[in-house]
Coordinates of N, CA, C and O in Angstrom, one line a residue:
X1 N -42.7 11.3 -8.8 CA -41.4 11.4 -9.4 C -40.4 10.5 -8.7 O -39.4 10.1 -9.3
X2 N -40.9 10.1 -7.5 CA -39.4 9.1 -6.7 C -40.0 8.0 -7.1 O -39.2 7.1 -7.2
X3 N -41.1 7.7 -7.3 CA -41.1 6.5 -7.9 C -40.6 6.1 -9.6 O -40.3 4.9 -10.0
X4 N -40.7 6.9 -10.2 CA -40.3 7.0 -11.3 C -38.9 6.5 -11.8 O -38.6 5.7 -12.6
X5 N -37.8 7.8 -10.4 CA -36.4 7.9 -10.4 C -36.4 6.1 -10.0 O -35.9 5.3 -10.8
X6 N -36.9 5.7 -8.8 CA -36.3 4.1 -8.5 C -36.5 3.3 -9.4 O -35.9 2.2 -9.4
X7 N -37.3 3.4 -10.2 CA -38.0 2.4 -11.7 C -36.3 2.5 -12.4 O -35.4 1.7 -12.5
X8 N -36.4 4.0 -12.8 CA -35.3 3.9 -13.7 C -34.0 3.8 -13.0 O -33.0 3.7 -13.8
X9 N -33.7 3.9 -11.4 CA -31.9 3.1 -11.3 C -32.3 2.3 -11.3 O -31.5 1.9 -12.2
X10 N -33.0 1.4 -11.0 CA -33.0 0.0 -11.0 C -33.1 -0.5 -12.2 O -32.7 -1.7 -12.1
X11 N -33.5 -0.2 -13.5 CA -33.3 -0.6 -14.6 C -32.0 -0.5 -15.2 O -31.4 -1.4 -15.9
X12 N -31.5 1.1 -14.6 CA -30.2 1.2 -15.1 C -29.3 0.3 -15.0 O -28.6 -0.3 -15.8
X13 N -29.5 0.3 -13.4 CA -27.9 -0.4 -12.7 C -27.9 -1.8 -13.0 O -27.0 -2.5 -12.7
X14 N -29.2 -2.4 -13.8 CA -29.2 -3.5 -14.4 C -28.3 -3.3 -16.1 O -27.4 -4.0 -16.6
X15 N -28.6 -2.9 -16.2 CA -28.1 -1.8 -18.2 C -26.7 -2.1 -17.6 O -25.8 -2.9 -17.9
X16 N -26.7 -1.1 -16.6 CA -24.8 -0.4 -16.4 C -24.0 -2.2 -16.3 O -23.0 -2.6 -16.9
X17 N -24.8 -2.7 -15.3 CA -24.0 -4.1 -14.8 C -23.3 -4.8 -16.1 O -22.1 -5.1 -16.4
X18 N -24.7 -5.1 -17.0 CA -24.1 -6.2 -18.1 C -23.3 -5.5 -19.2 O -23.1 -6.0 -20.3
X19 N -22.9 -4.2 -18.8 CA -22.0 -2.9 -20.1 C -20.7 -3.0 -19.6 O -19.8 -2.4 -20.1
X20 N -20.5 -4.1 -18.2 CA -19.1 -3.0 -17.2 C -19.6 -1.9 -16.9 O -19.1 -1.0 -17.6
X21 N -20.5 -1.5 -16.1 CA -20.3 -0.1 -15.7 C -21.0 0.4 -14.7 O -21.8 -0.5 -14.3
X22 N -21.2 1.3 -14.1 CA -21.8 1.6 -12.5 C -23.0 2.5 -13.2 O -23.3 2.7 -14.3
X23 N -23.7 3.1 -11.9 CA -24.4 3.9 -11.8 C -24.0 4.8 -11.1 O -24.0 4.5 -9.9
X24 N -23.5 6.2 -11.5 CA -23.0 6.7 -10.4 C -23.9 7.8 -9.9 O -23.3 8.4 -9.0
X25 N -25.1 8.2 -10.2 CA -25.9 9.5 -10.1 C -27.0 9.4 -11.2 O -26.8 9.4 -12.4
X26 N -28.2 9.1 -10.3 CA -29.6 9.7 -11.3 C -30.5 10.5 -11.0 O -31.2 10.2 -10.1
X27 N -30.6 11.7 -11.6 CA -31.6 12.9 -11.5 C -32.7 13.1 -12.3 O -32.6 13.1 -13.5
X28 N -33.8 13.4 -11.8 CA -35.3 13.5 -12.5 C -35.7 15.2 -12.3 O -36.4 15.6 -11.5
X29 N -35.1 15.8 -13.1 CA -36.2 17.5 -13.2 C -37.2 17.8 -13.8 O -37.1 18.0 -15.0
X30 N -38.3 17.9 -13.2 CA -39.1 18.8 -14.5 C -39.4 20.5 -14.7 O -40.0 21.3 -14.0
X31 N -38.7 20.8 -16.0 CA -38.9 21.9 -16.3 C -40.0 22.2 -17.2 O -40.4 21.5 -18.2
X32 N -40.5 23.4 -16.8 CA -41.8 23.6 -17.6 C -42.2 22.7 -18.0 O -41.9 21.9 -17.1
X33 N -42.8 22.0 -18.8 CA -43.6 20.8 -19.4 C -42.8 19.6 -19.7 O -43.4 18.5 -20.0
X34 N -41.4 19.8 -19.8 CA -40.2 18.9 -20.1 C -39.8 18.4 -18.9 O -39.7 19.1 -18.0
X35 N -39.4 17.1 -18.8 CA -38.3 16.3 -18.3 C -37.1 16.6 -18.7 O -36.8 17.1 -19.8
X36 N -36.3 16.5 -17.7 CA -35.0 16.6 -18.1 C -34.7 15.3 -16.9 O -35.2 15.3 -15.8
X37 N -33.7 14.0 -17.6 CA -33.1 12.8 -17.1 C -31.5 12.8 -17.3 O -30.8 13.1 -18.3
X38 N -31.1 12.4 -15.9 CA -29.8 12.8 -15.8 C -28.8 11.5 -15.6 O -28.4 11.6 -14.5
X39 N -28.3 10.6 -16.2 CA -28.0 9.3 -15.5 C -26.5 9.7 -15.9 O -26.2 9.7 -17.1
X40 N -25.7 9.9 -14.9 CA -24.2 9.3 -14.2 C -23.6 8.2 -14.3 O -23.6 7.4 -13.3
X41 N -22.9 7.7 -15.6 CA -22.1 6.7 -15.7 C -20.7 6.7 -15.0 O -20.1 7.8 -14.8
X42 N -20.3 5.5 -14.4 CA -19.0 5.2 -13.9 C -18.4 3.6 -14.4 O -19.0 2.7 -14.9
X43 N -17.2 3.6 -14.1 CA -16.5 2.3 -14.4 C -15.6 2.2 -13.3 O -15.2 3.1 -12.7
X44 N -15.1 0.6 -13.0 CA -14.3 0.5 -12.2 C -13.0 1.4 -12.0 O -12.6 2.0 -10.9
X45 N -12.3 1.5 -13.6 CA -11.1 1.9 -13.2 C -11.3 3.6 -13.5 O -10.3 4.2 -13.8
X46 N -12.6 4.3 -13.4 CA -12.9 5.6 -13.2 C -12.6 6.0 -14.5 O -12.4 7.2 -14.5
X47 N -12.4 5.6 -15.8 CA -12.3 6.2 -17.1 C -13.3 5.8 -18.2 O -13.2 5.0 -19.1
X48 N -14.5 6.9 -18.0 CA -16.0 6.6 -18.7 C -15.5 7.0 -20.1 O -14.5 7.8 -19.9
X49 N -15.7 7.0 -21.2 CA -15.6 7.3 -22.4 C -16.6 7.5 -22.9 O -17.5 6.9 -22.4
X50 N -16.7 8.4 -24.5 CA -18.0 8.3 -25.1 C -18.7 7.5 -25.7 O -19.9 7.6 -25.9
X51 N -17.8 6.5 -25.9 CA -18.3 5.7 -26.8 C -19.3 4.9 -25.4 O -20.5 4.7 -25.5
X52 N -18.8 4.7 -24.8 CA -19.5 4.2 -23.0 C -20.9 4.6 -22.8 O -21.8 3.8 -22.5
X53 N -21.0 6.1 -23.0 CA -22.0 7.3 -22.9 C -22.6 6.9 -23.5 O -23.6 6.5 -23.0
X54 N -22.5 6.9 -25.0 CA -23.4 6.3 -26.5 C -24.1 4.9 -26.4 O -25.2 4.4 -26.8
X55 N -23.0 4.3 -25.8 CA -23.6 2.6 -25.8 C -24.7 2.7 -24.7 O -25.5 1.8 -25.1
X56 N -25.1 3.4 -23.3 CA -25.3 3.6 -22.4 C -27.0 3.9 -22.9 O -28.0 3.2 -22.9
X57 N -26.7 5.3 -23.5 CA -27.9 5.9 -24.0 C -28.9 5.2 -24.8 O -30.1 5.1 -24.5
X58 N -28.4 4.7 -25.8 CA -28.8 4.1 -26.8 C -29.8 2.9 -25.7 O -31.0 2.7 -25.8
X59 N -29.0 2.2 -25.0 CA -30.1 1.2 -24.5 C -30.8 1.8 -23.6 O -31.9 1.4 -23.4
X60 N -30.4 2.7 -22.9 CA -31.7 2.8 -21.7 C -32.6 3.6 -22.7 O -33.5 2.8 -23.1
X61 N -32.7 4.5 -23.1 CA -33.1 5.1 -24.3 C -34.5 4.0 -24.8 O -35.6 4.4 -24.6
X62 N -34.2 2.6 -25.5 CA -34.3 2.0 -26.3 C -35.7 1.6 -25.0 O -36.9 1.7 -25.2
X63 N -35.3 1.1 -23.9 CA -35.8 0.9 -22.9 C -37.2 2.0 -22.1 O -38.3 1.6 -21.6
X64 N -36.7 3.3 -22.2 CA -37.7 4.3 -21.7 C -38.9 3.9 -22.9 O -40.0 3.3 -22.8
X65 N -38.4 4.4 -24.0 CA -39.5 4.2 -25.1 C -40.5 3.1 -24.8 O -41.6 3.3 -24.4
X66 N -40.0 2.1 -24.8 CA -40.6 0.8 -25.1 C -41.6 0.4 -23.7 O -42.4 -0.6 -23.7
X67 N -41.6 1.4 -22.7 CA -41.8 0.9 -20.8 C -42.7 2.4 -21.2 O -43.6 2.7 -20.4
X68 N -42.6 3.0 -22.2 CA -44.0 4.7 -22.2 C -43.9 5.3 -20.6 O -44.9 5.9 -20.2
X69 N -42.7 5.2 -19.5 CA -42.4 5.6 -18.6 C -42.6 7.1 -18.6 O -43.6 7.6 -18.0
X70 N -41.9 7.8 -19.1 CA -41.8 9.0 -19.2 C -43.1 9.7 -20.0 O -42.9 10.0 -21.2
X71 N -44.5 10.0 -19.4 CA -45.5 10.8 -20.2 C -45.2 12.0 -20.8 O -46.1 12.4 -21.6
X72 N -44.1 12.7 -20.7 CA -44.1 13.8 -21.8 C -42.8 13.6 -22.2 O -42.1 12.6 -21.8
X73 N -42.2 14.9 -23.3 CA -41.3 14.9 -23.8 C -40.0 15.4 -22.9 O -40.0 16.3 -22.0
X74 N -38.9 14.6 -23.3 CA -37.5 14.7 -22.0 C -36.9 14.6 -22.9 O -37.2 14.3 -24.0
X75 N -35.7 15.1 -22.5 CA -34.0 14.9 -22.4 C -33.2 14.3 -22.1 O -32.7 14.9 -21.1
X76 N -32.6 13.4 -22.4 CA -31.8 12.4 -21.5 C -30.6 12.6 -22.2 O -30.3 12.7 -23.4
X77 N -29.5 12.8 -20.5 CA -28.3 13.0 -20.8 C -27.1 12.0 -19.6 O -26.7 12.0 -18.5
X78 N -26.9 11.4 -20.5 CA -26.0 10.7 -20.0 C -24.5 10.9 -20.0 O -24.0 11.2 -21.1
X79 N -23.6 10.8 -19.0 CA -22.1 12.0 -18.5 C -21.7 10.8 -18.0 O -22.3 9.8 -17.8
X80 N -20.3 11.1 -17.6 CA -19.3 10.6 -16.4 C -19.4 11.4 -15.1 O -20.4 12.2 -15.1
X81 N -18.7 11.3 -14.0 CA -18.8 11.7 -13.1 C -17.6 12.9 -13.1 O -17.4 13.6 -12.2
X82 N -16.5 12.9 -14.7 CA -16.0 13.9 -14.7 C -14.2 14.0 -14.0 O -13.7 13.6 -12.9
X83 N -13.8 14.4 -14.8 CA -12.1 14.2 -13.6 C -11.9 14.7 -12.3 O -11.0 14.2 -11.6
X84 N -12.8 15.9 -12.0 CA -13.6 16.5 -10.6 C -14.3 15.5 -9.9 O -14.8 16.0 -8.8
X85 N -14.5 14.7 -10.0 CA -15.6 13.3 -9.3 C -15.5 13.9 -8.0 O -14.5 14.6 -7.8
X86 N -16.4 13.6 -7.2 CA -16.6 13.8 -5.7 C -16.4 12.4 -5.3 O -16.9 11.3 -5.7
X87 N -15.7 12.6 -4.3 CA -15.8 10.8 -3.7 C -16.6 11.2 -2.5 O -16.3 12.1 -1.7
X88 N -17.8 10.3 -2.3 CA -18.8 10.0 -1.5 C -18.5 9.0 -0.5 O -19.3 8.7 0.4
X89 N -17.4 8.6 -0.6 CA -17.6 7.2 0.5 C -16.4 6.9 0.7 O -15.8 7.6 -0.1
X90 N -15.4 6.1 1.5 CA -14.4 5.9 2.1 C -14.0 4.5 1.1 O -12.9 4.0 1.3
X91 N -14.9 3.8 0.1 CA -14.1 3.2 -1.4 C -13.8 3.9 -2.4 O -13.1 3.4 -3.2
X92 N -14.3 5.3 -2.4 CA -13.7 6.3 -2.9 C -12.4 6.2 -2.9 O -11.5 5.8 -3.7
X93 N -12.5 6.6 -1.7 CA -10.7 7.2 -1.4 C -9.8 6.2 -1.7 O -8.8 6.6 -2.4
X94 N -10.0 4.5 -1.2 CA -9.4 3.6 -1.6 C -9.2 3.1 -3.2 O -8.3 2.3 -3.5
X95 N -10.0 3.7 -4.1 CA -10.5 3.3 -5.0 C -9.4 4.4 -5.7 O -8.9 4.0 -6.8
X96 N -9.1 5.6 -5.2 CA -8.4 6.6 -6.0 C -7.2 6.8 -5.4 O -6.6 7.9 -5.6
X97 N -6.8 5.9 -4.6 CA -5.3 6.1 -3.5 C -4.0 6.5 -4.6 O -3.7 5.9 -5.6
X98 N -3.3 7.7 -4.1 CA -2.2 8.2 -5.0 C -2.9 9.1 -5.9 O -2.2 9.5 -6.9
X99 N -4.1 9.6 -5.7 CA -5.3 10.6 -6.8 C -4.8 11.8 -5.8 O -4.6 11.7 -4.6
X100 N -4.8 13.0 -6.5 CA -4.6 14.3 -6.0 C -6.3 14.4 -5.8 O -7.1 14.0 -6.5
X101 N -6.4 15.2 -4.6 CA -7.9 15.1 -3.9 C -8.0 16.6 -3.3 O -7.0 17.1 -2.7
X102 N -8.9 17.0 -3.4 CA -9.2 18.6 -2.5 C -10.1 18.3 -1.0 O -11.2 18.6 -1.0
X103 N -9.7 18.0 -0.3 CA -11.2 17.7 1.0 C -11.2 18.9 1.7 O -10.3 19.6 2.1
X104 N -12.8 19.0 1.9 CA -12.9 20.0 3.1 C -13.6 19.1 4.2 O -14.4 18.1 4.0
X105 N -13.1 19.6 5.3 CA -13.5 19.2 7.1 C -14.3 19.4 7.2 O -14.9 20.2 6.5
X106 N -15.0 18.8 8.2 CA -16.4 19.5 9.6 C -15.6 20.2 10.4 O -16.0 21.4 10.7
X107 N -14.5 19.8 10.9 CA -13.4 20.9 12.0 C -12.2 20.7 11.3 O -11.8 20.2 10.3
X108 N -11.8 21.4 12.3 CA -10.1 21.7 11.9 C -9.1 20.4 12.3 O -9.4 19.6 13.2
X109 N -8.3 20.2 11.6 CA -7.4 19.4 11.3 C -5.6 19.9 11.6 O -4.8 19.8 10.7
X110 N -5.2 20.2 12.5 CA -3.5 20.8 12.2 C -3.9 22.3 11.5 O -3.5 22.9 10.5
X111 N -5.2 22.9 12.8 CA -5.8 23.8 11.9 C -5.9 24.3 10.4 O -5.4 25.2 9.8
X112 N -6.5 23.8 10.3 CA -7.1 23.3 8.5 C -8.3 23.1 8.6 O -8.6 23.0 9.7
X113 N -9.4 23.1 7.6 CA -10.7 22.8 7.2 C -10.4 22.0 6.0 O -10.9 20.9 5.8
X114 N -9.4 22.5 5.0 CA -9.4 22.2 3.8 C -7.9 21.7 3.3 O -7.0 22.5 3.5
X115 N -7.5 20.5 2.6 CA -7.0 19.7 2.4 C -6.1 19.8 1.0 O -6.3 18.6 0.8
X116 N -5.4 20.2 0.0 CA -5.4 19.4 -1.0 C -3.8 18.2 -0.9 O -3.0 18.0 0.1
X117 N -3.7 17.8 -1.8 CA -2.9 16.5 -2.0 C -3.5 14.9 -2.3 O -4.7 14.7 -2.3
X118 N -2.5 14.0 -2.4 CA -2.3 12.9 -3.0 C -2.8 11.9 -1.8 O -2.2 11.9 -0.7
X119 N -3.8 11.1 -2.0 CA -4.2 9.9 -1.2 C -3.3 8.9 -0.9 O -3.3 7.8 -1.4
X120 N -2.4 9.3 0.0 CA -0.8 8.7 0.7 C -2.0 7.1 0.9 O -1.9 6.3 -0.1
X121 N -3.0 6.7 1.9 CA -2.7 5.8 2.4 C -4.5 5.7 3.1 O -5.0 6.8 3.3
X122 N -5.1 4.6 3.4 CA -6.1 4.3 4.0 C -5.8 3.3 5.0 O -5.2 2.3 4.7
X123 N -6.5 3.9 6.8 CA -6.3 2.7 7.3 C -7.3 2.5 8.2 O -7.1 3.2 9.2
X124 N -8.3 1.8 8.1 CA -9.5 1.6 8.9 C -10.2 2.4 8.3 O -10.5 2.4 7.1
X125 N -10.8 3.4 9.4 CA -11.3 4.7 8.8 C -10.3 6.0 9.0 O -10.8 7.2 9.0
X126 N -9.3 5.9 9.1 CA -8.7 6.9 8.8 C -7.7 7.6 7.5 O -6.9 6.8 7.1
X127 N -7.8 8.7 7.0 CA -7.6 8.9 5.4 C -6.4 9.8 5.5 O -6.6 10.8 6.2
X128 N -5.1 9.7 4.9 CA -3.6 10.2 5.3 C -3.3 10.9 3.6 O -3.2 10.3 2.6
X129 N -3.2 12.1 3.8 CA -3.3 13.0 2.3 C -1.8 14.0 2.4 O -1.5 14.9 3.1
X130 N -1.4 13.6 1.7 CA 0.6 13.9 1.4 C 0.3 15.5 0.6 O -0.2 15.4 -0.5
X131 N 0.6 16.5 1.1 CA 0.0 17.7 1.2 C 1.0 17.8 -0.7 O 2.1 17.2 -0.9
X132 N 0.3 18.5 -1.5 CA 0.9 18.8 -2.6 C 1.8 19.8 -2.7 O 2.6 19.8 -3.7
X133 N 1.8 20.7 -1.7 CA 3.0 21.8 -1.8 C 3.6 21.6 -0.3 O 3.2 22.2 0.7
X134 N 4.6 20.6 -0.3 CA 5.7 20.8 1.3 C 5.4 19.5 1.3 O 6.3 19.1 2.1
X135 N 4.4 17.9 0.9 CA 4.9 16.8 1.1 C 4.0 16.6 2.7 O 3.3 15.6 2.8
X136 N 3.9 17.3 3.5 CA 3.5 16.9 4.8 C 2.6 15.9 4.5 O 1.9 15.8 3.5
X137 N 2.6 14.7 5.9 CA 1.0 14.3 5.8 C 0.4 14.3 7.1 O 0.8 13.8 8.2
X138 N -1.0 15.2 6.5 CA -2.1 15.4 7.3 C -3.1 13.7 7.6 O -3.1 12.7 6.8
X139 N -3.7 13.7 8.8 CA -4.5 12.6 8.9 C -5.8 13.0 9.6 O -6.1 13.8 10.4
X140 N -6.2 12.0 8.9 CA -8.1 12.5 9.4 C -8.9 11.3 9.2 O -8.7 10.4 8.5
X141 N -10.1 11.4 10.1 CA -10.5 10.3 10.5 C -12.0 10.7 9.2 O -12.6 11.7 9.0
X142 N -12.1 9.5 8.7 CA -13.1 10.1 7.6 C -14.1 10.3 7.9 O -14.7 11.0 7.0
X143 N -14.9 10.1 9.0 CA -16.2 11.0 9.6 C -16.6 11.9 9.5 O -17.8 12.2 9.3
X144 N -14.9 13.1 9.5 CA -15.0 14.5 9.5 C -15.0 15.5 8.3 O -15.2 16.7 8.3
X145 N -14.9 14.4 7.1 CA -15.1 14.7 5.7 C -16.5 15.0 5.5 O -17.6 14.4 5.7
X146 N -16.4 16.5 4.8 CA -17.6 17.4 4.7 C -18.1 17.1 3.2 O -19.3 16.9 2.9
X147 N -16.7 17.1 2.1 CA -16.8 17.5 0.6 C -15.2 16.8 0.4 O -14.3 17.0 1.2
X148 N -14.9 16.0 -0.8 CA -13.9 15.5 -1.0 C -14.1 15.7 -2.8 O -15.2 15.6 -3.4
X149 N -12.8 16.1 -3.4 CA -13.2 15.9 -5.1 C -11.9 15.4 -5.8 O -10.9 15.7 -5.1
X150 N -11.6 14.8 -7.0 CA -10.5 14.5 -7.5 C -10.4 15.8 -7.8 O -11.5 16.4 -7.8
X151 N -9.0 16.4 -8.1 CA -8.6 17.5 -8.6 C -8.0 17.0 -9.8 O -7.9 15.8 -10.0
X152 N -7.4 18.3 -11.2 CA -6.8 17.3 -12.2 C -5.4 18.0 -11.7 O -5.2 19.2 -11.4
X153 N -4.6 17.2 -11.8 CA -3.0 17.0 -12.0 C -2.3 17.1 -12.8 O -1.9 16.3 -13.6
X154 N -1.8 18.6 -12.6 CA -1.2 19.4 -13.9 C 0.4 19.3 -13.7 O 1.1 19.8 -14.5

């Protein structure tokens, strides 16, 4: 099955490249006798659409068929990463600076574990989040980042 999954990001992220678009997550399950394929679209400026989704499917789609990759019958569902996105990585944060964000810690912080507010500012590795109720800003060295997610902004 891991060989399977790396066939198909590596196809993908070739698909996503010439669409504008990322790969942001690929998952392979098998349920009872079914596949279920999970491929995670993303774009630079973080606003996947359906029409995005459609264009997406349609070719890797076009692609699984034609490669008889998959020996039984699957599901392929192709998503965004959602207005909840998890940022994984410290271009994340840069990538969503002024994004209302929920982080939880490995330790405490200004005793805190858990964070919400607006991505004030990146500097080196350190990540400075303008608390959403009182304005404060907390700072943390991104190491200590356990779980990070956009929140939506109501």
């Amino acid at each position: 099955m891991k060989d399977l999954k790396d066939l198909i990001l590596k196809e993908s992220q070739e698909i996503a490249r010439n669409m504008d678009l990322e790969i942001f997550d690929v998952s392979i399950k098998k349920i009872r006798k079914k596949v279920k394929l999970e491929i995670i679209i993303d774009k630079e400026d973080g606003y996947v659409g359906i029409d995005d989704c459609e264009r997406f499917s349609r070719t890797i789609e076009s692609y699984l068929d034609e490669k008889d990759l998959i020996d039984t019958s699957y599901d392929l569902i192709v998503s965004s990463p959602g207005l909840d996105r998890p940022l994984r990585s410290l271009k994340d944060f840069i990538r969503f600076k002024g994004k209302l964000v929920k982080v939880i810690l490995k330790e405490r912080v200004q005793n805190r574990t858990a964070i919400k507010g607006y991505i004030e500012d990146i500097n080196d590795k350190t990540i400075y989040i303008k608390e959403k109720d009182g304005g404060k800003i907390i700072e943390f060295p991104y190491d200590i980042v356990l779980k990070a997610n956009l929140e939506i902004d109501l």
